[in-house]
XYZ file of N, CA and C in Angstrom:
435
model
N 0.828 -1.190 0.000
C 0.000 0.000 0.000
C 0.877 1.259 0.000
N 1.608 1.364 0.988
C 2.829 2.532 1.175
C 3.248 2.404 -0.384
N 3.801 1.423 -0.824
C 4.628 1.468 -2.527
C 4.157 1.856 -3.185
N 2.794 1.406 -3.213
C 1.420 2.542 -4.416
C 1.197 3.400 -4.444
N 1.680 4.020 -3.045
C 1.212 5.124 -2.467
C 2.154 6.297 -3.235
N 3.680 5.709 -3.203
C 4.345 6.464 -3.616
C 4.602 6.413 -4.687
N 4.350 5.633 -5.328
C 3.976 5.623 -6.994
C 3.324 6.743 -7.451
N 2.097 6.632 -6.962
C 0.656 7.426 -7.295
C 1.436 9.017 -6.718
N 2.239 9.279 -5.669
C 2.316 10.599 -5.536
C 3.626 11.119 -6.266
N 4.423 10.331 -6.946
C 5.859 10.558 -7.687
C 5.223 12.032 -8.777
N 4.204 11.838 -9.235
C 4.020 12.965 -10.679
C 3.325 14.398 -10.146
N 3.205 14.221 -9.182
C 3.503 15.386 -8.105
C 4.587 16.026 -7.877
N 5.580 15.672 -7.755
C 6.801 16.086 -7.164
C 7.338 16.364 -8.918
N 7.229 16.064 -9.551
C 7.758 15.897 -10.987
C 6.895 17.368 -11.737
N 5.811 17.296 -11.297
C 5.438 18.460 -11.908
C 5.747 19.983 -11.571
N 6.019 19.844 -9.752
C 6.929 20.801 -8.907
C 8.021 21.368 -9.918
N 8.700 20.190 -10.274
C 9.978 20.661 -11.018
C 9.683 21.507 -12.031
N 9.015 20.502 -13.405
C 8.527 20.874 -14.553
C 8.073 22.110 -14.409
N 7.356 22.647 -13.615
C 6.380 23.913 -13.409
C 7.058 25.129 -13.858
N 8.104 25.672 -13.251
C 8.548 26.890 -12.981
C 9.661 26.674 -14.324
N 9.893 25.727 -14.810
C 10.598 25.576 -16.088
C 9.544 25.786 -17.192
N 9.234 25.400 -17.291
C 7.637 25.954 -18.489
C 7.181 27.069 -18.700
N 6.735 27.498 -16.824
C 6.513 28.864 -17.303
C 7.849 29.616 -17.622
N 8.864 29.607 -17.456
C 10.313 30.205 -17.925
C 9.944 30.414 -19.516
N 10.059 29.428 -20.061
C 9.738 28.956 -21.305
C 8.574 29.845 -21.917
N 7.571 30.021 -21.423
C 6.400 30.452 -21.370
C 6.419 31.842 -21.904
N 7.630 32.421 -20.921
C 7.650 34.248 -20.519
C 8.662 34.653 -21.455
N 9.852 33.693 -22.009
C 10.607 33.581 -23.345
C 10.403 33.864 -24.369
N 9.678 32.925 -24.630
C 8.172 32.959 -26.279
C 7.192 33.609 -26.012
N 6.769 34.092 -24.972
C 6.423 35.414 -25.127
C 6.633 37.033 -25.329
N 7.959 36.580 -24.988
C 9.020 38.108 -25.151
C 9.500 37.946 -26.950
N 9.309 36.539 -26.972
C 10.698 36.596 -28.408
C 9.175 36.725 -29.528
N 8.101 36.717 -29.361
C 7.016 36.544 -30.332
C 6.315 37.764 -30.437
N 6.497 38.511 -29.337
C 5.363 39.660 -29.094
C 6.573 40.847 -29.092
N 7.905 40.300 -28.035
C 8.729 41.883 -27.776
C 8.161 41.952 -26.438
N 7.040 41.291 -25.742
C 7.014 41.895 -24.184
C 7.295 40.208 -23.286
N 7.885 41.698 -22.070
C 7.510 39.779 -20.983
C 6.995 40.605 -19.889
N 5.942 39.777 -19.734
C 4.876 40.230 -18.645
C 4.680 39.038 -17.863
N 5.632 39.047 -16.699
C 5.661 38.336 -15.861
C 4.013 38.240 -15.035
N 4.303 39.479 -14.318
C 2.930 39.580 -13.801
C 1.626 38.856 -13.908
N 1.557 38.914 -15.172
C -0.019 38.624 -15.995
C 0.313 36.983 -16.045
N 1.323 36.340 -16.788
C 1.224 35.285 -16.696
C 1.283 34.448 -15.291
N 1.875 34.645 -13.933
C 1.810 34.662 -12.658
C 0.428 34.488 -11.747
N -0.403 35.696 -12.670
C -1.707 36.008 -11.754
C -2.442 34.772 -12.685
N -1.889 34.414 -14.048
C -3.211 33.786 -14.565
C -3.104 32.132 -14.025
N -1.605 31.982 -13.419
C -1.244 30.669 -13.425
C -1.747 30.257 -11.572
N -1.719 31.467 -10.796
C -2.340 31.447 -9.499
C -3.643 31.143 -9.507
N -4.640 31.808 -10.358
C -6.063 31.667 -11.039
C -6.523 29.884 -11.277
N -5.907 29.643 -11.869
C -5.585 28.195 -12.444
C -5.117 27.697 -11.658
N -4.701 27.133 -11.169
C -3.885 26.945 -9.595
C -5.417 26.512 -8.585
N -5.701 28.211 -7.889
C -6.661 27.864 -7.202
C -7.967 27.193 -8.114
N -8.161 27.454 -9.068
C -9.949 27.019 -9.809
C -9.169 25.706 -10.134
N -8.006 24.647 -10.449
C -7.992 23.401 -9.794
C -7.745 22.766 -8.602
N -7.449 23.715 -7.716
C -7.442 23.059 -6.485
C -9.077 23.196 -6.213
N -10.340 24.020 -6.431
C -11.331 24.095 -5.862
C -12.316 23.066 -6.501
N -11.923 22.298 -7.883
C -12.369 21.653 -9.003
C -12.096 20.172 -7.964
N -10.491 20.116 -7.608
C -10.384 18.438 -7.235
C -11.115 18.376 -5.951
N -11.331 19.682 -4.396
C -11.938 19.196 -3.668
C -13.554 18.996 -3.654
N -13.881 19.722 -4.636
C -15.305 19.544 -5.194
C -15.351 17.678 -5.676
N -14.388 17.552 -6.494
C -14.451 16.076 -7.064
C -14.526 14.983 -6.006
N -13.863 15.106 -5.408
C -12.977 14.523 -4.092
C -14.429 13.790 -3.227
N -14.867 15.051 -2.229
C -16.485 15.076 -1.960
C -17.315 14.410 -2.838
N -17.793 14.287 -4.015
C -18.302 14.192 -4.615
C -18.030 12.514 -5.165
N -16.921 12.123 -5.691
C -16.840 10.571 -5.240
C -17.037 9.795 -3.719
N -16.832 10.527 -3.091
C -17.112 10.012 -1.370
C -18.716 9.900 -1.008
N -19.005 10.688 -2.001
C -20.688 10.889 -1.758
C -21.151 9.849 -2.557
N -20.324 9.804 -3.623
C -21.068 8.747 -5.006
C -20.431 6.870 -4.829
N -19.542 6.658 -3.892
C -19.277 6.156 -3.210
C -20.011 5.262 -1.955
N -21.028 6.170 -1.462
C -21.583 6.224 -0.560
C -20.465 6.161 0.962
N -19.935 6.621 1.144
C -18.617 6.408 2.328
C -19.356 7.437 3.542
N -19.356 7.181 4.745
C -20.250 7.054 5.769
C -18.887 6.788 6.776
N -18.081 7.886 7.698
C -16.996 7.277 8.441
C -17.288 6.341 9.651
N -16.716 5.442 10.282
C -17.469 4.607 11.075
C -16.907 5.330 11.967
N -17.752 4.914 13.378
C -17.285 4.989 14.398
C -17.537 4.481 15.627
N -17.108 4.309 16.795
C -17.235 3.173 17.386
C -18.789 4.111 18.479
N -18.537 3.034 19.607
C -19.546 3.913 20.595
C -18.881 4.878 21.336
N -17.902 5.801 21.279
C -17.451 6.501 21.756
C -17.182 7.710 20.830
N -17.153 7.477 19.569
C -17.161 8.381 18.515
C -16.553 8.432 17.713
N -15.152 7.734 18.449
C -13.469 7.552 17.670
C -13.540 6.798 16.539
N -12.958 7.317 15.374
C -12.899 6.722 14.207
C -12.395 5.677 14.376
N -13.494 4.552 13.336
C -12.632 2.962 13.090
C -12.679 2.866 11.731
N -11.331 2.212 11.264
C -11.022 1.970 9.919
C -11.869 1.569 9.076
N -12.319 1.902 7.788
C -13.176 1.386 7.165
C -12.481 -0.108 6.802
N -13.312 -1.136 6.675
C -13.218 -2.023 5.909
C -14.130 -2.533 5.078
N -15.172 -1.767 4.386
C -16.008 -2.521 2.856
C -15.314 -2.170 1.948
N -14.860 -3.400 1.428
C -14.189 -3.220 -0.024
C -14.343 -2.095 -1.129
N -15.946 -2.128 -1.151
C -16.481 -0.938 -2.604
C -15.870 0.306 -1.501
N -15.860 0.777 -0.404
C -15.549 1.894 -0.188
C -13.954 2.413 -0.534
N -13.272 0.942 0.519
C -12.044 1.153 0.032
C -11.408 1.163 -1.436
N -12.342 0.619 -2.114
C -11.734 0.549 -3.720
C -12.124 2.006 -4.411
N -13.372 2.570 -3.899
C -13.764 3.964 -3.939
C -12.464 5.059 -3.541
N -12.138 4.778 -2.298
C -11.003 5.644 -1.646
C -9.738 5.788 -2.416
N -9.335 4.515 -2.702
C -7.962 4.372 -3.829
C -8.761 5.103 -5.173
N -9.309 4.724 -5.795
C -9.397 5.914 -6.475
C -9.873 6.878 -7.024
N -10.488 7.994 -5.815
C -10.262 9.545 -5.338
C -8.328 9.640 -5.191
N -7.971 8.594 -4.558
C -6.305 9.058 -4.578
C -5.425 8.751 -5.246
N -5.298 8.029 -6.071
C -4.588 6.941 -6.938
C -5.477 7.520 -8.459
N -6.172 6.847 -8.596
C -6.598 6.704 -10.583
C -7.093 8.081 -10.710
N -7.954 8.678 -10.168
C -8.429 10.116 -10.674
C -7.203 11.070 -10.846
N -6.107 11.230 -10.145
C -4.721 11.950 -10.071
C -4.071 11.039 -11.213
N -3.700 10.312 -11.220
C -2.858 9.309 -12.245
C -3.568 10.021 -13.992
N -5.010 10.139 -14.072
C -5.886 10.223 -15.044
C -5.111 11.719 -15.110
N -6.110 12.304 -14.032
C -5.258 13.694 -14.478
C -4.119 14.388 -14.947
N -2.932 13.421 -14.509
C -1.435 13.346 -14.807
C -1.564 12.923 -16.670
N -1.989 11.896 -16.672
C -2.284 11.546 -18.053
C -2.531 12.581 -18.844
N -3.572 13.091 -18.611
C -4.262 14.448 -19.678
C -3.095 15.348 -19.721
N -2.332 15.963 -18.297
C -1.400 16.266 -18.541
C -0.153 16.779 -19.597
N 0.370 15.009 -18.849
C 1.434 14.782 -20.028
C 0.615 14.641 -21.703
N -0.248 14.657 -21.833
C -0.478 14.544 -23.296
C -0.922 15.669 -23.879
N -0.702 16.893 -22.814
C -0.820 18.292 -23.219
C 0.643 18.648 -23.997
N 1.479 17.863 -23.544
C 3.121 18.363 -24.148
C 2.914 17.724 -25.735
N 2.515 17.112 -26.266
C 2.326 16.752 -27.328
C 1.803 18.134 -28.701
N 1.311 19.020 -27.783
C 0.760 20.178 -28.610
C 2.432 21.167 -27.973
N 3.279 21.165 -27.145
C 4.150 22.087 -26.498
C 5.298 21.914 -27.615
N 5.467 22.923 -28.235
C 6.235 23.042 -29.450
C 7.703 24.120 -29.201
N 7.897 24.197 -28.331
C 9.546 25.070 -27.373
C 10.179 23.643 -26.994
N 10.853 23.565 -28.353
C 11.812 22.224 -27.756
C 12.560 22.432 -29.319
N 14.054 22.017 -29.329
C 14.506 21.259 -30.709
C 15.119 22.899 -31.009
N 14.995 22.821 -32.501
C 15.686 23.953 -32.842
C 14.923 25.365 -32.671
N 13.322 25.099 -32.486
C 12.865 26.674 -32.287
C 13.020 27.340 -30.774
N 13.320 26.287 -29.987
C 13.894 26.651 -28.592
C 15.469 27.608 -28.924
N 16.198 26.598 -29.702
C 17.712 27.336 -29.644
C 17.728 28.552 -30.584
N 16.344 28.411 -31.610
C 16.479 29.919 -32.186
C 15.934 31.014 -31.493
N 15.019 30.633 -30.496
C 14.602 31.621 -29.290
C 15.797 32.315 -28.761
N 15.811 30.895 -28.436
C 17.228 31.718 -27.235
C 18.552 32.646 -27.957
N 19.003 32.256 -29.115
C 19.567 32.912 -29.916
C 19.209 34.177 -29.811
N 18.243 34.472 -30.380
C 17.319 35.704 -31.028
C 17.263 36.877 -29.579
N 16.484 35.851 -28.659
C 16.554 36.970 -27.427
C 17.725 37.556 -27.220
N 18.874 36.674 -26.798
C 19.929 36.919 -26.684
C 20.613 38.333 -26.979
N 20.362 37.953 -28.438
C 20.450 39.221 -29.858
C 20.203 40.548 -29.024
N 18.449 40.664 -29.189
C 17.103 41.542 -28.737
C 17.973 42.339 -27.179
N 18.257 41.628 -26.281
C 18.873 41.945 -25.080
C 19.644 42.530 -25.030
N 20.981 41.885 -26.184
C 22.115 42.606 -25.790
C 22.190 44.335 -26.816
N 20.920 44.071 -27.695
C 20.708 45.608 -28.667
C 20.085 46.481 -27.449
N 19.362 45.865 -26.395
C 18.674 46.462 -25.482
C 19.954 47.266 -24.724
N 20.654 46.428 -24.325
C 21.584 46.903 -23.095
C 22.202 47.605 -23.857
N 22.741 47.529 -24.510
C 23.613 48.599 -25.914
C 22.921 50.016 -26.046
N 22.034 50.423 -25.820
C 21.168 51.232 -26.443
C 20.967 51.921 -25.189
N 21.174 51.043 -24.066
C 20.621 51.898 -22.789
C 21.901 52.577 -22.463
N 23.321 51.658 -22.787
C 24.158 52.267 -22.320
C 24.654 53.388 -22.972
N 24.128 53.600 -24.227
C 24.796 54.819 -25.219
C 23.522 55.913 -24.531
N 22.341 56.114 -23.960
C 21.758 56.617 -23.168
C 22.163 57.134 -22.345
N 22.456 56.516 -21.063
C 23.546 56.792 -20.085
C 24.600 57.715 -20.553
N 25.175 57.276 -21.301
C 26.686 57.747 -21.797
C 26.378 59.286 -21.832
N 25.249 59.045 -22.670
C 24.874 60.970 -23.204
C 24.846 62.043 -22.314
């Protein structure tokens, strides 16, 4: 159970990583396509998104527990006792396990449309590069004046 457990939570920690590299990526090709980087805006929209899926999975969450029918036991004193009906527990695994795993899925098969990789990545980066250093050039003959 513990081993599944950490199976099922590995693409969690993986997306931690991935995250803040993407949007990097994100604020790049947006500077090298448009000329702006607007941190800000992409930040507030990714916080937005952020919370409206965190409020989406505990809505879901509830909502299999209900469809489930899951009812916590408890003894004559009040104190929780472990469930043991199978349909619940097979219910419980997955709210935590297959609905996250699913979601991970959709995910990763969003990178399939993510086209910042290969050579239009290294002509990005090239190009900005370029764009930057005409920037700093320009500020410093500014200064100079």
């Amino acid at each position: 159970m513990v081993f599944g457990l950490t199976i099922c939570g590995l693409p969690n920690k993986v997306i931690q990583v991935v995250n803040p590299i993407l949007t990097a990526e994100a604020l790049d090709y947006m500077e090298w396509k448009h000329g702006l980087r607007n941190e800000a805006l992409v930040t507030t929209v990714q916080g937005y998104f952020q919370k409206l899926a965190t409020s989406i999975t505990s809505w879901m969450s509830g909502m299999v527990l209900t469809w489930i029918n899951y009812i916590p036991l408890t003894d004559s004193l009040g104190n929780a006792v472990p469930q043991t009906d199978p349909g619940i527990l097979s219910g419980i695994w997955a709210v935590f396990c297959i609905l996250p795993g699913l979601a991970r899925g959709l995910y990763g098969l969003s990178f399939l449309f993510y086209n910042i990789h290969g050579d239009l990545q290294q002509q990005m980066i090239v190009e900005l590069a370029e764009k930057r250093a005409a920037r700093l050039a320009e500020q410093n003959e500014k200064t100079a004046d």
